Short mmCIF file of C-alpha atoms in Angstrom, two decimals:
data_model
loop_
_atom_site.label_atom_id
_atom_site.label_comp_id
_atom_site.label_asym_id
_atom_site.label_seq_id
_atom_site.Cartn_x
_atom_site.Cartn_y
_atom_site.Cartn_z
CA MET I 1 -36.48 11.79 23.71
CA ALA I 2 -39.85 10.06 23.20
CA LEU I 3 -40.18 7.12 20.85
CA ASN I 4 -42.58 9.09 18.65
CA SER I 5 -39.99 11.83 18.31
CA VAL I 6 -37.32 9.33 17.32
CA GLU I 7 -39.62 7.80 14.73
CA TYR I 8 -40.43 11.25 13.41
CA ILE I 9 -36.76 12.19 13.13
CA PHE I 10 -35.85 9.08 11.13
CA ARG I 11 -38.95 9.45 8.98
CA GLU I 12 -38.03 13.07 8.35
CA VAL I 13 -34.50 12.06 7.35
CA PHE I 14 -35.87 9.61 4.79
CA ASN I 15 -38.45 12.08 3.47
CA SER I 16 -35.89 14.86 3.25
CA ILE I 17 -33.53 12.73 1.18
CA ARG I 18 -36.41 11.71 -1.07
CA ARG I 19 -37.69 15.28 -1.50
CA ASN I 20 -34.23 16.67 -2.15
CA VAL I 21 -32.85 13.75 -4.10
CA TRP I 22 -30.62 15.81 -6.38
CA LEU I 23 -29.13 17.79 -3.52
CA SER I 24 -28.61 14.52 -1.65
CA ILE I 25 -26.85 13.00 -4.65
CA ALA I 26 -24.72 16.12 -4.96
CA SER I 27 -23.80 15.87 -1.27
CA VAL I 28 -22.87 12.19 -1.62
CA LEU I 29 -20.75 12.89 -4.69
CA THR I 30 -19.07 15.82 -2.96
CA VAL I 31 -18.17 13.68 0.04
CA MET I 32 -17.03 10.86 -2.22
CA ILE I 33 -14.78 13.05 -4.37
CA SER I 34 -13.35 14.83 -1.34
CA MET I 35 -12.66 11.58 0.51
CA VAL I 36 -11.11 10.01 -2.60
CA ILE I 37 -8.74 12.95 -2.92
CA LEU I 38 -7.96 12.91 0.79
CA GLY I 39 -7.53 9.13 0.86
CA ALA I 40 -5.20 9.22 -2.13
CA SER I 41 -3.11 11.93 -0.48
CA VAL I 42 -2.90 9.90 2.75
CA PHE I 43 -1.63 6.88 0.83
CA PHE I 44 0.87 9.16 -0.90
CA LEU I 45 2.12 10.31 2.51
CA LEU I 46 2.38 6.74 3.81
CA ASN I 47 4.38 5.63 0.80
CA ALA I 48 6.56 8.74 0.82
CA SER I 49 7.39 8.12 4.47
CA ASN I 50 7.97 4.43 3.78
CA LEU I 51 10.29 5.26 0.88
CA ALA I 52 12.23 7.70 3.05
CA SER I 53 12.57 5.10 5.81
CA ASN I 54 13.73 2.54 3.26
CA PHE I 55 16.44 4.88 2.01
CA GLU I 56 17.54 5.65 5.56
CA SER I 57 17.69 1.97 6.49
CA GLU I 58 20.30 1.49 3.77
CA LEU I 59 22.69 3.85 5.53
CA GLU I 60 25.50 1.90 7.17
CA ILE I 61 29.05 2.39 8.34
CA ALA I 62 31.81 0.07 7.15
CA VAL I 63 34.53 -0.27 9.78
CA PHE I 64 37.78 -1.90 8.63
CA ALA I 65 40.05 -3.31 11.31
CA GLN I 66 43.80 -2.87 11.25
CA ASP I 67 45.47 -5.80 9.53
CA ASP I 68 47.83 -6.61 12.41
CA LEU I 69 45.06 -7.27 14.94
CA ASN I 70 44.66 -10.78 16.29
CA SER I 71 41.26 -12.43 16.70
CA ALA I 72 40.94 -11.30 20.33
CA ASP I 73 41.62 -7.68 19.36
CA VAL I 74 39.10 -7.86 16.53
CA LYS I 75 36.49 -9.24 18.92
CA ALA I 76 37.28 -6.49 21.43
CA LEU I 77 36.80 -3.90 18.69
CA GLY I 78 33.36 -5.32 18.00
CA GLU I 79 32.46 -5.00 21.68
CA ARG I 80 33.57 -1.37 21.71
CA LEU I 81 31.47 -0.70 18.62
CA THR I 82 28.42 -2.24 20.27
CA ASP I 83 28.88 -0.05 23.35
CA LEU I 84 28.94 3.20 21.36
CA ALA I 85 25.97 5.52 21.81
CA GLY I 86 23.73 5.53 18.75
CA VAL I 87 24.76 2.10 17.46
CA ASP I 88 21.87 -0.24 16.76
CA THR I 89 23.42 -3.44 15.39
CA ILE I 90 26.76 -4.59 14.05
CA GLU I 91 27.63 -7.37 11.64
CA PHE I 92 31.08 -8.95 11.46
CA VAL I 93 32.56 -10.01 8.13
CA PRO I 94 35.91 -11.83 8.63
CA LYS I 95 38.60 -11.33 6.01
CA ASP I 96 38.29 -14.91 4.73
CA GLN I 97 34.58 -14.45 4.14
CA ALA I 98 35.22 -11.12 2.43
CA LEU I 99 37.63 -12.78 0.00
CA LYS I 100 35.16 -15.59 -0.62
CA ASN I 101 32.38 -13.09 -1.30
CA PHE I 102 34.62 -11.17 -3.69
CA THR I 103 35.68 -14.18 -5.73
CA GLY I 104 32.10 -15.43 -5.78
CA SER I 105 30.82 -12.11 -7.09
CA LEU I 106 33.32 -12.28 -9.95
CA ASN I 107 32.49 -15.93 -10.63
CA SER I 108 36.19 -16.67 -10.85
CA THR I 109 38.07 -19.75 -9.65
CA THR I 110 41.53 -18.45 -10.49
CA ILE I 111 41.71 -15.35 -8.27
CA ALA I 112 42.18 -17.32 -5.04
CA ALA I 113 44.91 -19.40 -6.68
CA ASP I 114 46.65 -16.28 -7.98
CA LEU I 115 46.61 -14.70 -4.53
CA GLY I 116 47.97 -17.80 -2.86
CA ASP I 117 48.11 -17.30 0.89
CA THR I 118 47.68 -13.54 0.52
CA ASN I 119 44.36 -11.99 1.51
CA PRO I 120 44.08 -8.27 0.71
CA PHE I 121 40.82 -7.91 2.62
CA PRO I 122 40.75 -6.79 6.27
CA ASP I 123 38.25 -7.86 8.89
CA LYS I 124 35.20 -5.64 8.68
CA TYR I 125 32.28 -4.61 10.83
CA THR I 126 29.09 -3.23 9.28
CA VAL I 127 27.45 -0.83 11.72
CA HIS I 128 23.80 0.24 11.64
CA VAL I 129 22.77 3.25 13.70
CA VAL I 130 19.56 3.91 15.62
CA ASP I 131 19.01 7.35 14.09
CA PRO I 132 20.14 7.87 10.48
CA GLN I 133 20.65 11.55 11.27
CA GLN I 134 23.52 10.51 13.56
CA VAL I 135 25.52 8.53 10.99
CA GLU I 136 28.24 11.15 10.68
CA ASN I 137 28.50 11.60 14.45
CA VAL I 138 28.77 7.85 15.10
CA ALA I 139 31.31 7.47 12.30
CA GLY I 140 33.42 10.16 13.94
CA GLN I 141 33.37 8.27 17.25
CA ILE I 142 34.36 5.04 15.52
CA THR I 143 37.34 6.70 13.86
CA GLU I 144 38.79 7.40 17.31
CA LEU I 145 38.63 3.76 18.43
CA THR I 146 41.83 1.75 18.80
CA GLY I 147 42.28 -0.88 16.11
CA VAL I 148 40.26 0.93 13.43
CA ASP I 149 42.08 1.32 10.13
CA ASN I 150 39.40 2.99 8.02
CA VAL I 151 35.76 4.07 8.26
CA VAL I 152 33.56 4.37 5.18
CA TYR I 153 29.99 5.63 5.25
CA GLY I 154 29.48 7.59 2.04
CA LYS I 155 30.08 10.98 3.60
CA ASN I 156 29.27 12.86 0.40
CA LEU I 157 25.96 11.02 -0.02
CA VAL I 158 24.59 10.93 3.52
CA GLU I 159 23.71 14.61 3.87
CA PRO I 160 21.93 14.94 0.48
CA LEU I 161 20.07 11.68 1.14
CA LEU I 162 18.86 12.82 4.56
CA LYS I 163 17.76 16.15 3.09
CA PHE I 164 15.84 14.30 0.40
CA THR I 165 14.05 12.02 2.86
CA LYS I 166 13.16 15.03 5.03
CA TRP I 167 11.77 16.84 2.00
CA LEU I 168 9.82 13.73 0.96
CA ARG I 169 8.07 13.53 4.33
CA TRP I 170 7.42 17.27 4.34
CA ALA I 171 5.94 17.13 0.84
CA GLY I 172 3.66 14.23 1.79
CA THR I 173 2.41 15.98 4.91
CA THR I 174 1.79 19.21 2.98
CA VAL I 175 -0.22 17.41 0.30
CA VAL I 176 -2.42 15.74 2.92
CA GLY I 177 -2.95 19.03 4.75
CA LEU I 178 -3.90 20.97 1.63
CA PHE I 179 -6.32 18.33 0.39
CA ALA I 180 -7.86 17.97 3.85
CA ILE I 181 -8.58 21.71 3.94
CA ALA I 182 -9.91 21.67 0.38
CA SER I 183 -12.15 18.69 1.15
CA LEU I 184 -13.56 20.34 4.27
CA ILE I 185 -14.34 23.57 2.40
CA LEU I 186 -15.95 21.73 -0.50
CA ILE I 187 -18.17 19.60 1.71
CA SER I 188 -19.12 22.53 3.97
CA LEU I 189 -20.20 24.63 0.99
CA ASN I 190 -22.37 21.82 -0.31
CA ILE I 191 -24.03 21.28 3.07
CA LYS I 192 -24.67 25.01 3.43
CA MET I 193 -26.42 25.01 0.05
CA ASN I 194 -28.53 22.07 1.17
CA VAL I 195 -29.54 23.75 4.42
CA PHE I 196 -30.14 27.10 2.71
CA SER I 197 -32.58 25.51 0.28
CA ARG I 198 -34.65 24.40 3.28
CA ARG I 199 -34.43 27.58 5.34
CA LYS I 200 -38.19 28.24 5.10
CA GLU I 201 -38.91 24.81 6.50
CA ILE I 202 -36.57 25.49 9.43
CA GLU I 203 -38.11 28.91 10.11
CA ILE I 204 -41.64 27.47 10.14
CA MET I 205 -40.64 24.74 12.59
CA LYS I 206 -39.10 27.35 14.87
CA LEU I 207 -42.22 29.52 14.72
CA VAL I 208 -44.49 26.63 15.76
CA GLY I 209 -42.34 25.99 18.82
CA ALA I 210 -39.98 23.18 17.80
CA SER I 211 -36.80 23.07 19.88
CA ASN I 212 -33.39 23.55 18.32
CA ALA I 213 -32.47 19.94 19.10
CA PHE I 214 -35.66 18.66 17.47
CA ILE I 215 -34.88 20.62 14.31
CA ARG I 216 -31.18 19.85 14.34
CA TRP I 217 -31.24 16.04 14.69
CA PRO I 218 -32.81 15.21 11.31
CA PHE I 219 -30.17 17.34 9.60
CA ILE I 220 -27.37 15.78 11.63
CA LEU I 221 -28.51 12.24 10.87
CA GLU I 222 -29.05 13.11 7.23
CA GLY I 223 -25.55 14.56 7.05
CA MET I 224 -24.12 11.45 8.70
CA PHE I 225 -26.02 9.16 6.35
CA LEU I 226 -24.96 11.04 3.23
CA GLY I 227 -21.41 11.14 4.58
CA LEU I 228 -21.55 7.39 5.19
CA VAL I 229 -22.70 6.66 1.64
CA GLY I 230 -20.10 9.02 0.18
CA GLY I 231 -17.40 7.52 2.39
CA LEU I 232 -18.29 3.96 1.40
CA LEU I 233 -18.17 4.86 -2.29
CA ALA I 234 -14.84 6.59 -1.70
CA ILE I 235 -13.20 3.59 -0.04
CA LEU I 236 -14.32 1.37 -2.91
CA LEU I 237 -12.59 3.67 -5.37
CA VAL I 238 -9.55 4.29 -3.19
CA GLY I 239 -9.24 0.66 -2.10
CA PHE I 240 -9.45 -0.87 -5.56
CA GLY I 241 -7.43 1.96 -7.08
CA TYR I 242 -4.61 1.63 -4.57
CA ASP I 243 -4.60 -2.16 -4.87
CA TRP I 244 -4.24 -1.89 -8.65
CA LEU I 245 -1.56 0.80 -8.42
CA ALA I 246 0.43 -1.12 -5.79
CA ASP I 247 0.40 -4.27 -7.93
CA TYR I 248 1.44 -2.26 -10.99
CA ILE I 249 4.34 -0.61 -9.17
CA GLN I 250 5.55 -3.90 -7.69
CA THR I 251 5.40 -5.50 -11.13
CA THR I 252 7.08 -2.76 -13.13
CA LEU I 253 9.28 -1.17 -10.43
CA ALA I 254 10.18 -4.08 -8.19
CA PHE I 255 12.82 -2.03 -6.36
CA MET I 256 10.23 0.51 -5.19
CA PRO I 257 8.88 -0.23 -1.69
CA VAL I 258 5.09 -0.02 -1.44
CA VAL I 259 2.96 0.04 1.70
CA ASN I 260 0.84 -3.11 1.57
CA GLU I 261 0.08 -3.90 5.22
CA THR I 262 -3.55 -5.02 5.24
CA GLU I 263 -4.22 -3.74 8.76
CA LEU I 264 -2.83 -0.27 8.03
CA ILE I 265 -4.74 0.02 4.75
CA GLY I 266 -7.91 -1.10 6.53
CA LYS I 267 -7.45 1.59 9.18
CA VAL I 268 -7.02 4.27 6.52
CA LEU I 269 -10.13 3.16 4.64
CA GLY I 270 -12.15 2.91 7.84
CA SER I 271 -11.03 6.39 8.83
CA ILE I 272 -12.26 7.72 5.49
CA VAL I 273 -15.78 6.46 6.22
CA LEU I 274 -15.78 7.84 9.77
CA LEU I 275 -14.40 11.15 8.56
CA GLY I 276 -17.11 11.39 5.90
CA MET I 277 -19.79 10.82 8.53
CA GLY I 278 -18.17 13.26 10.93
CA ILE I 279 -17.86 16.00 8.34
CA GLY I 280 -21.46 15.45 7.26
CA ALA I 281 -22.71 15.80 10.83
CA ALA I 282 -20.43 18.73 11.72
CA GLY I 283 -21.27 20.56 8.52
CA SER I 284 -24.98 20.24 9.25
CA VAL I 285 -24.58 21.60 12.78
CA ILE I 286 -22.47 24.55 11.66
CA SER I 287 -24.71 25.40 8.71
CA LEU I 288 -27.86 25.30 10.86
CA ARG I 289 -26.71 27.82 13.43
CA ARG I 290 -27.74 30.96 11.56
CA PHE I 291 -31.16 29.55 10.65
CA LEU I 292 -31.99 28.52 14.21
CA LYS I 293 -31.82 32.15 15.35
CA VAL I 294 -35.38 33.06 14.47
#
């Protein structure tokens, strides 16, 4: 493409935005609103998934050793637990430490004296699994091991919790999908209106011999520019809004995990800008097709 043509295209982009300033503003606002909605839904999905993972990470299996095992047998039990399929990590809590933790939690100095040499607590292993969905299966395997007295993993809570985390992820994905479709439709309609308002200009250019590419590029670049501006405005709103909301949640609901990884947030915001530019360009190309058939 000749330098003069490139200069003409960029000049035409600038003139077009200036001539159709209100349509350009409408396009920018449409992209901005759509990207804000989409960005907010993406952050909702990230936090929903993070919350689900946090719940799942709390799932653990308490394995109580038989009281008559010696230290070698208890150690051997730990090795067998480690070798089980699906086990991620194990943590050993000896009976003496369990008693110490118990008396410390009650802030009592008389319990140990009252018990004398008696320790009602058994040695315990806390088992974490690789896949939370396999908690019940792993617990069943542990029950069959020699030296195990009791296995506790909250059987009545595990299944409802896993169903809830699955629903949470599904809900987040659905919200993102619906808002993505709505954003695409909204932006496409706006671009079509913009192109339609300039259909006479396109027809005249075709009649005087301009190529499709020559006609198309100013619209593509204009769409990308308007998408860029709308995307930048969107990330300002989404970025500051999410930062404020995350701080508020962490202050008022300290137990609630919030996604605050700077790199991940930066990738999401950067993707919003690129998506805005991409939709602007794609919308221009699609909307131009019918008017280029003169």
